[in-house]
Coordinates of N, CA, C and O in Angstrom, one line a residue:
X16 N -57.3 -3.6 81.0 CA -56.2 -3.7 81.9 C -55.1 -2.7 81.6 O -54.5 -2.0 82.5
X17 N -54.7 -2.5 80.3 CA -53.7 -1.6 79.9 C -54.2 -0.1 80.1 O -53.4 0.7 80.5
X18 N -55.5 0.1 79.9 CA -56.0 1.5 80.2 C -55.9 1.9 81.6 O -55.5 3.0 82.0
X19 N -56.1 0.9 82.5 CA -56.0 1.2 84.0 C -54.5 1.5 84.3 O -54.2 2.4 85.1
X20 N -53.6 0.7 83.8 CA -52.2 1.0 84.0 C -51.8 2.3 83.5 O -51.0 3.1 84.1
X21 N -52.3 2.7 82.4 CA -52.0 4.0 81.8 C -52.6 5.1 82.6 O -51.9 6.1 83.0
X22 N -53.9 5.0 83.1 CA -54.5 6.0 83.9 C -53.8 6.1 85.3 O -53.7 7.2 85.8
X23 N -53.3 5.0 85.8 CA -52.7 5.0 87.1 C -51.2 5.5 87.0 O -50.6 5.6 88.1
X24 N -50.7 5.8 85.8 CA -49.4 6.3 85.7 C -48.3 5.2 85.8 O -47.1 5.5 85.9
X25 N -48.7 3.9 85.7 CA -47.8 2.8 85.8 C -47.0 2.6 84.5 O -46.0 2.0 84.4
X26 N -47.7 3.0 83.4 CA -47.0 3.0 82.1 C -47.3 4.3 81.4 O -48.3 5.0 81.7
X27 N -46.3 4.7 80.5 CA -46.5 6.0 79.8 C -47.4 5.9 78.6 O -47.9 6.8 78.1
X28 N -47.5 4.7 78.0 CA -48.3 4.4 76.8 C -48.2 3.0 76.5 O -47.4 2.2 77.1
X29 N -48.9 2.6 75.5 CA -48.8 1.2 75.0 C -49.2 1.2 73.6 O -49.9 2.0 73.1
X30 N -48.8 0.1 72.9 CA -49.2 -0.2 71.5 C -49.6 -1.6 71.4 O -49.0 -2.5 72.1
X31 N -50.6 -1.9 70.7 CA -51.1 -3.3 70.6 C -51.8 -3.4 69.2 O -52.4 -2.5 68.7
X32 N -51.7 -4.6 68.7 CA -52.4 -5.0 67.5 C -53.7 -5.6 67.9 O -53.8 -6.5 68.8
X33 N -54.8 -5.1 67.3 CA -56.1 -5.5 67.7 C -57.0 -5.8 66.5 O -56.7 -5.2 65.4
X34 N -58.0 -6.6 66.6 CA -59.0 -6.8 65.6 C -60.2 -6.0 66.0 O -60.7 -6.2 67.1
X35 N -60.8 -5.3 65.1 CA -62.0 -4.5 65.3 C -63.1 -5.0 64.3 O -62.8 -5.6 63.3
X36 N -64.3 -4.7 64.7 CA -65.4 -5.0 63.8 C -65.9 -3.8 63.0 O -66.0 -2.7 63.6
X37 N -66.1 -4.0 61.7 CA -66.7 -2.9 60.9 C -68.2 -2.9 61.1 O -68.8 -3.9 61.6
X38 N -68.9 -1.9 60.7 CA -70.3 -1.8 60.8 C -71.0 -3.1 60.1 O -72.0 -3.6 60.6
X39 N -70.4 -3.6 59.0 CA -71.0 -4.7 58.3 C -70.7 -6.0 59.0 O -71.1 -7.1 58.5
X40 N -70.0 -6.0 60.1 CA -69.6 -7.3 60.8 C -68.3 -7.9 60.4 O -67.9 -8.8 61.1
X41 N -67.7 -7.4 59.4 CA -66.3 -8.0 59.0 C -65.3 -7.4 60.0 O -65.5 -6.4 60.6
X42 N -64.2 -8.2 60.1 CA -63.1 -7.8 61.0 C -62.0 -7.2 60.2 O -61.8 -7.4 59.1
X43 N -61.2 -6.3 60.9 CA -60.0 -5.8 60.3 C -59.0 -5.5 61.5 O -59.4 -5.3 62.6
X44 N -57.7 -5.6 61.1 CA -56.6 -5.4 62.0 C -56.2 -3.9 62.1 O -56.2 -3.2 61.1
X45 N -55.9 -3.5 63.4 CA -55.4 -2.1 63.6 C -54.2 -2.2 64.5 O -54.1 -3.1 65.3
X46 N -53.4 -1.2 64.5 CA -52.4 -0.9 65.4 C -52.9 0.2 66.3 O -53.1 1.3 65.8
X47 N -53.1 -0.1 67.6 CA -53.7 0.9 68.5 C -52.5 1.4 69.4 O -51.8 0.6 70.0
X48 N -52.3 2.7 69.4 CA -51.3 3.3 70.3 C -52.0 4.3 71.2 O -52.8 5.2 70.8
X49 N -51.8 4.1 72.5 CA -52.5 5.0 73.5 C -51.5 5.6 74.4 O -50.4 5.1 74.7
X50 N -51.8 6.8 74.8 CA -51.0 7.6 75.8 C -52.0 8.5 76.5 O -53.1 8.6 76.2
X51 N -51.4 9.2 77.5 CA -52.3 10.1 78.4 C -51.6 11.4 78.5 O -50.3 11.5 78.6
X52 N -52.4 12.4 78.5 CA -51.9 13.8 78.8 C -52.3 14.1 80.2 O -53.5 14.1 80.6
X53 N -51.3 14.4 81.1 CA -51.6 14.7 82.5 C -51.5 16.1 82.9 O -50.7 16.9 82.2
X54 N -52.1 16.5 83.9 CA -52.0 17.8 84.5 C -50.6 18.1 85.0 O -50.1 17.2 85.7
X55 N -50.0 19.2 84.6 CA -48.7 19.5 85.2 C -48.7 19.7 86.7 O -47.8 19.4 87.4
X56 N -49.8 20.2 87.1 CA -49.9 20.6 88.5 C -50.2 19.3 89.4 O -49.6 19.1 90.4
X57 N -51.2 18.5 89.0 CA -51.6 17.4 89.9 C -51.1 16.0 89.4 O -51.1 15.1 90.1
X58 N -50.8 15.9 88.1 CA -50.3 14.7 87.5 C -51.5 13.8 87.2 O -51.3 12.6 86.7
X59 N -52.7 14.3 87.4 CA -53.9 13.5 87.1 C -54.1 13.5 85.6 O -53.8 14.5 84.9
X60 N -54.7 12.4 85.0 CA -55.0 12.3 83.6 C -56.0 13.4 83.2 O -57.0 13.6 83.8
X61 N -55.7 14.1 82.1 CA -56.6 15.1 81.6 C -57.3 14.5 80.3 O -58.5 14.7 80.1
X62 N -56.4 13.9 79.4 CA -56.9 13.4 78.2 C -56.2 12.0 77.9 O -55.0 11.9 78.2
X63 N -57.0 11.2 77.3 CA -56.4 9.9 76.8 C -56.3 10.2 75.3 O -57.2 10.7 74.6
X64 N -55.2 9.8 74.7 CA -54.9 9.9 73.3 C -54.8 8.5 72.7 O -54.0 7.7 73.2
X65 N -55.6 8.3 71.7 CA -55.6 7.0 71.1 C -55.5 7.2 69.6 O -56.3 7.9 69.0
X66 N -54.5 6.5 69.0 CA -54.2 6.6 67.6 C -54.4 5.2 67.0 O -53.8 4.2 67.5
X67 N -55.3 5.1 66.0 CA -55.6 3.8 65.4 C -55.1 3.8 64.0 O -55.5 4.7 63.2
X68 N -54.3 2.9 63.6 CA -53.8 2.7 62.2 C -54.3 1.4 61.6 O -54.1 0.4 62.2
X69 N -54.9 1.5 60.5 CA -55.4 0.3 59.8 C -54.2 -0.5 59.2 O -53.5 0.0 58.4
X70 N -54.0 -1.7 59.7 CA -52.9 -2.6 59.3 C -53.4 -3.8 58.7 O -52.7 -4.8 58.6
X71 N -54.7 -3.8 58.2 CA -55.3 -5.0 57.7 C -54.6 -5.6 56.5 O -54.3 -6.8 56.4
X72 N -54.2 -4.7 55.5 CA -53.5 -5.2 54.3 C -52.1 -5.8 54.7 O -51.7 -6.8 54.1
X73 N -51.4 -5.2 55.7 CA -50.1 -5.7 56.1 C -50.4 -7.1 56.7 O -49.6 -8.0 56.4
X74 N -51.4 -7.3 57.5 CA -51.7 -8.6 58.1 C -52.0 -9.6 57.1 O -51.6 -10.8 57.2
X75 N -52.8 -9.2 56.1 CA -53.1 -10.1 55.0 C -51.9 -10.6 54.2 O -51.7 -11.7 53.9
X76 N -51.0 -9.6 54.0 CA -49.7 -9.9 53.3 C -48.9 -10.8 54.1 O -48.3 -11.8 53.5
X77 N -48.8 -10.6 55.4 CA -48.0 -11.5 56.3 C -48.6 -12.9 56.3 O -47.8 -13.9 56.2
X78 N -49.9 -13.0 56.3 CA -50.5 -14.4 56.3 C -50.3 -15.1 54.9 O -50.0 -16.3 54.9
X79 N -50.4 -14.3 53.8 CA -50.1 -14.9 52.5 C -48.6 -15.4 52.4 O -48.4 -16.4 51.9
X80 N -47.7 -14.6 52.9 CA -46.3 -14.9 52.9 C -46.1 -16.2 53.7 O -45.4 -17.1 53.3
X81 N -46.6 -16.2 54.9 CA -46.5 -17.4 55.8 C -47.0 -18.7 55.1 O -46.4 -19.7 55.2
X82 N -48.2 -18.5 54.4 CA -48.7 -19.7 53.8 C -47.8 -20.1 52.6 O -47.6 -21.3 52.4
X83 N -47.3 -19.2 51.8 CA -46.4 -19.5 50.7 C -45.2 -20.2 51.2 O -44.7 -21.2 50.6
X84 N -44.6 -19.6 52.3 CA -43.4 -20.2 52.8 C -43.6 -21.6 53.3 O -42.8 -22.5 53.2
X85 N -44.8 -21.8 53.9 CA -45.2 -23.2 54.4 C -45.2 -24.2 53.3 O -44.8 -25.3 53.4
X86 N -45.9 -23.8 52.2 CA -46.0 -24.6 51.0 C -44.6 -25.0 50.4 O -44.3 -26.1 50.1
X87 N -43.8 -23.9 50.3 CA -42.4 -24.1 49.8 C -41.6 -25.1 50.7 O -41.0 -26.0 50.2
X88 N -41.7 -24.9 52.0 CA -40.9 -25.7 52.9 C -41.5 -27.2 52.9 O -40.7 -28.1 52.9
X89 N -42.8 -27.3 52.7 CA -43.4 -28.7 52.6 C -42.9 -29.4 51.4 O -42.6 -30.6 51.4
X90 N -42.8 -28.6 50.3 CA -42.4 -29.2 49.0 C -40.9 -29.6 49.1 O -40.5 -30.7 48.7
X91 N -40.1 -28.8 49.7 CA -38.7 -29.1 49.9 C -38.5 -30.3 50.8 O -37.7 -31.3 50.4
X92 N -39.2 -30.3 51.9 CA -39.1 -31.5 52.8 C -39.6 -32.7 52.2 O -39.0 -33.8 52.3
X93 N -40.7 -32.6 51.5 CA -41.3 -33.8 50.8 C -40.4 -34.4 49.8 O -40.3 -35.6 49.6
X94 N -39.6 -33.5 49.1 CA -38.7 -34.0 48.1 C -37.3 -34.3 48.7 O -36.4 -34.7 47.9
X95 N -37.1 -34.1 50.0 CA -35.8 -34.4 50.6 C -34.8 -33.4 50.1 O -33.6 -33.7 50.1
X96 N -35.2 -32.2 49.8 CA -34.3 -31.2 49.3 C -33.8 -30.2 50.5 O -34.6 -29.7 51.1
X97 N -32.5 -30.1 50.6 CA -32.0 -29.2 51.6 C -31.5 -27.9 50.8 O -30.9 -28.0 49.8
X98 N -31.8 -26.8 51.4 CA -31.4 -25.5 50.7 C -30.7 -24.6 51.7 O -31.0 -24.5 52.8
X99 N -29.7 -24.0 51.1 CA -29.0 -22.8 51.9 C -29.0 -21.7 50.9 O -28.8 -21.9 49.7
X100 N -29.1 -20.5 51.4 CA -29.1 -19.3 50.6 C -28.3 -18.2 51.2 O -28.5 -17.9 52.4
X101 N -27.4 -17.7 50.5 CA -26.5 -16.6 51.0 C -26.9 -15.3 50.3 O -26.7 -15.1 49.1
X102 N -27.4 -14.4 51.1 CA -27.7 -13.0 50.6 C -26.4 -12.2 50.8 O -26.1 -11.7 51.9
X103 N -25.7 -12.0 49.7 CA -24.4 -11.4 49.8 C -24.5 -9.9 50.2 O -23.7 -9.4 51.0
X104 N -25.5 -9.2 49.7 CA -25.7 -7.8 50.0 C -25.9 -7.6 51.5 O -25.4 -6.6 52.1
X105 N -26.7 -8.5 52.1 CA -26.9 -8.3 53.6 C -26.0 -9.2 54.4 O -26.1 -9.1 55.7
X106 N -25.2 -10.0 53.8 CA -24.4 -11.0 54.5 C -25.2 -11.9 55.5 O -24.8 -12.1 56.6
X107 N -26.3 -12.4 55.0 CA -27.1 -13.2 55.8 C -27.2 -14.6 55.1 O -27.4 -14.6 53.8
X108 N -27.2 -15.7 55.8 CA -27.3 -17.0 55.3 C -28.5 -17.7 55.9 O -28.8 -17.6 57.1
X109 N -29.3 -18.3 55.0 CA -30.5 -19.1 55.5 C -30.2 -20.6 55.2 O -29.7 -20.9 54.1
X110 N -30.4 -21.4 56.2 CA -30.3 -22.9 56.0 C -31.7 -23.5 56.3 O -32.3 -23.3 57.3
X111 N -32.2 -24.3 55.3 CA -33.5 -24.9 55.5 C -33.4 -26.0 56.6 O -32.3 -26.5 56.9
X112 N -34.5 -26.4 57.1 CA -34.6 -27.4 58.1 C -34.0 -28.7 57.5 O -33.3 -29.4 58.2
X113 N -34.4 -29.1 56.3 CA -33.9 -30.3 55.7 C -32.4 -30.3 55.5 O -31.7 -31.3 55.7
X114 N -31.8 -29.1 55.1 CA -30.4 -29.0 55.0 C -29.7 -29.3 56.3 O -28.7 -30.0 56.3
X115 N -30.3 -28.7 57.4 CA -29.7 -28.9 58.7 C -29.7 -30.4 59.1 O -28.7 -31.0 59.5
X116 N -30.9 -31.1 58.8 CA -31.0 -32.5 59.1 C -30.0 -33.3 58.3 O -29.4 -34.3 58.8
X117 N -29.9 -33.0 57.0 CA -29.0 -33.7 56.1 C -27.5 -33.6 56.6 O -26.7 -34.5 56.4
X118 N -27.2 -32.4 57.2 CA -25.8 -32.2 57.6 C -25.6 -32.6 59.1 O -24.5 -32.4 59.6
X119 N -26.6 -33.1 59.7 CA -26.4 -33.6 61.1 C -26.7 -32.6 62.2 O -26.4 -32.8 63.3
X120 N -27.2 -31.4 61.8 CA -27.6 -30.4 62.8 C -29.0 -30.6 63.3 O -29.8 -31.2 62.6
X121 N -29.2 -30.1 64.5 CA -30.6 -30.1 65.0 C -31.3 -29.1 64.2 O -30.8 -28.0 63.9
X122 N -32.6 -29.4 63.7 CA -33.3 -28.4 62.9 C -33.5 -27.1 63.5 O -33.7 -26.1 62.7
X123 N -33.5 -27.0 64.8 CA -33.8 -25.7 65.4 C -32.4 -25.0 65.8 O -32.5 -23.9 66.4
X124 N -31.3 -25.7 65.5 CA -30.0 -25.1 65.9 C -29.6 -23.9 65.0 O -29.9 -23.9 63.8
X125 N -29.0 -22.9 65.6 CA -28.5 -21.8 64.8 C -27.2 -22.3 64.2 O -26.3 -22.7 64.9
X126 N -27.0 -22.2 62.9 CA -25.8 -22.7 62.2 C -25.0 -21.4 61.9 O -25.5 -20.5 61.2
X127 N -23.7 -21.5 62.3 CA -22.8 -20.3 62.0 C -22.6 -20.2 60.5 O -22.4 -21.3 59.8
X128 N -22.5 -19.0 60.0 CA -22.2 -18.8 58.6 C -20.9 -18.1 58.4 O -20.6 -17.7 57.3
X129 N -20.1 -18.1 59.5 CA -18.7 -17.5 59.3 C -17.9 -18.3 58.4 O -18.0 -19.5 58.2
X130 N -16.9 -17.6 57.7 CA -16.1 -18.2 56.7 C -15.3 -19.4 57.3 O -15.3 -20.5 56.6
X131 N -14.7 -19.3 58.4 CA -14.0 -20.4 59.0 C -14.9 -21.6 59.3 O -14.5 -22.8 59.0
X132 N -16.1 -21.4 59.8 CA -17.0 -22.4 60.1 C -17.5 -23.1 58.8 O -17.6 -24.3 58.7
X133 N -17.7 -22.3 57.7 CA -18.1 -22.8 56.4 C -17.0 -23.7 55.9 O -17.2 -24.8 55.4
X134 N -15.8 -23.2 55.9 CA -14.6 -24.0 55.4 C -14.4 -25.3 56.1 O -14.0 -26.3 55.5
X135 N -14.7 -25.3 57.4 CA -14.6 -26.5 58.2 C -15.5 -27.6 57.7 O -15.3 -28.8 57.9
X136 N -16.6 -27.2 57.1 CA -17.6 -28.1 56.5 C -17.3 -28.5 55.1 O -18.0 -29.4 54.6
X137 N -16.4 -27.9 54.4 CA -16.0 -28.2 53.1 C -15.0 -29.4 53.0 O -14.2 -29.5 53.9
X138 N -15.2 -30.2 52.0 CA -14.3 -31.3 51.9 C -12.8 -30.8 51.8 O -12.5 -29.8 51.1
X139 N -11.9 -31.5 52.5 CA -10.5 -30.9 52.6 C -9.9 -30.7 51.2 O -9.1 -29.7 51.1
X140 N -10.2 -31.5 50.2 CA -9.6 -31.3 48.9 C -10.1 -30.1 48.2 O -9.5 -29.6 47.2
X141 N -11.2 -29.5 48.6 CA -11.8 -28.4 48.0 C -11.7 -27.1 48.8 O -12.0 -26.0 48.3
X142 N -11.1 -27.1 49.9 CA -11.0 -25.9 50.8 C -10.2 -24.8 50.1 O -10.7 -23.6 50.2
X143 N -9.0 -25.1 49.6 CA -8.2 -24.0 49.0 C -9.0 -23.3 47.9 O -9.0 -22.1 47.8
X144 N -9.5 -24.1 47.0 CA -10.3 -23.5 45.8 C -11.5 -22.7 46.3 O -11.7 -21.6 45.8
X145 N -12.2 -23.3 47.3 CA -13.4 -22.6 47.8 C -13.0 -21.2 48.5 O -13.6 -20.2 48.2
X146 N -11.9 -21.3 49.3 CA -11.4 -20.0 49.9 C -11.0 -19.0 48.9 O -11.3 -17.8 49.1
X147 N -10.3 -19.4 47.8 CA -9.9 -18.5 46.8 C -11.1 -17.9 46.1 O -11.1 -16.6 45.9
X148 N -12.1 -18.7 45.8 CA -13.3 -18.1 45.1 C -14.1 -17.2 46.0 O -14.6 -16.2 45.6
X149 N -14.1 -17.5 47.3 CA -14.8 -16.7 48.2 C -14.1 -15.3 48.5 O -14.6 -14.3 48.7
X150 N -12.7 -15.4 48.4 CA -11.9 -14.2 48.7 C -12.0 -13.2 47.5 O -11.7 -12.0 47.7
X151 N -12.4 -13.6 46.3 CA -12.5 -12.6 45.2 C -13.7 -11.7 45.5 O -13.8 -10.7 44.7
X152 N -14.5 -12.0 46.4 CA -15.6 -11.1 46.8 C -16.9 -11.3 45.9 O -16.8 -12.1 45.0
X153 N -17.9 -10.6 46.2 CA -19.2 -10.8 45.5 C -19.0 -10.3 44.0 O -18.2 -9.5 43.7
X154 N -19.9 -10.9 43.2 CA -20.0 -10.4 41.8 C -20.5 -9.0 41.8 O -21.2 -8.6 42.7
X155 N -20.3 -8.3 40.7 CA -20.9 -6.9 40.5 C -22.4 -7.0 40.7 O -23.0 -8.1 40.5
X156 N -23.1 -6.0 41.1 CA -24.5 -6.0 41.3 C -25.3 -6.5 40.1 O -24.8 -6.3 39.0
X157 N -26.3 -7.2 40.4 CA -27.2 -7.8 39.3 C -26.5 -8.9 38.5 O -27.0 -9.3 37.4
X158 N -25.4 -9.4 39.0 CA -24.8 -10.6 38.3 C -24.6 -11.7 39.3 O -24.3 -11.4 40.5
X159 N -24.8 -12.9 38.8 CA -24.7 -14.0 39.7 C -23.4 -14.8 39.3 O -23.2 -15.1 38.1
X160 N -22.6 -15.1 40.3 CA -21.4 -15.9 40.0 C -21.9 -17.4 39.9 O -22.6 -17.9 40.7
X161 N -21.5 -18.0 38.8 CA -21.9 -19.4 38.7 C -20.6 -20.3 38.6 O -19.5 -19.8 38.5
X162 N -20.8 -21.5 38.8 CA -19.7 -22.5 38.6 C -19.0 -22.8 39.9 O -18.0 -23.5 39.9
X163 N -19.5 -22.4 41.1 CA -18.9 -22.8 42.3 C -19.5 -24.1 42.8 O -20.7 -24.2 43.0
X164 N -18.7 -25.1 42.7 CA -19.1 -26.5 43.1 C -18.2 -27.0 44.2 O -17.0 -27.0 43.9
X165 N -18.7 -27.3 45.3 CA -17.9 -27.7 46.4 C -18.5 -28.9 47.1 O -19.7 -29.0 47.3
X166 N -17.6 -29.9 47.4 CA -18.1 -31.0 48.2 C -18.1 -30.7 49.7 O -17.2 -29.9 50.1
X167 N -19.1 -31.2 50.4 CA -19.1 -30.9 51.8 C -19.0 -32.2 52.6 O -19.3 -33.3 52.1
X168 N -18.6 -32.1 53.9 CA -18.4 -33.3 54.7 C -19.6 -33.4 55.6 O -20.2 -32.4 56.0

């Protein structure tokens, strides 16, 4: 179907992940990218260009990571453990499904990680101390700040 769209000029090219068979019958993943070279005079296709890149190792690594994450999440949920993780360098926060449920959020809800929203979830008696500790900024690279203990509501 994509080749016909390409030949008819409805698309300039396409990329797709596909599984192919090796001579021995085993499968492997590829990233296939196709385009067409057309006649300048008529616009008709002269050549189809297909580039195939073996991405089998990448797909295996993605599957292994997904399996590992699934086991980790099952262990956390089974133990009733909620986790949040703040990647200071990227300023990204991850909240586990159990953490969200423990805090009264829908597990599929996007939880804001903004400072004001975070402070609104901190126990009122701890807000000033938490804000002061957060305002000092991240620790130097390769050092972890310890000792931040905050009650949440």
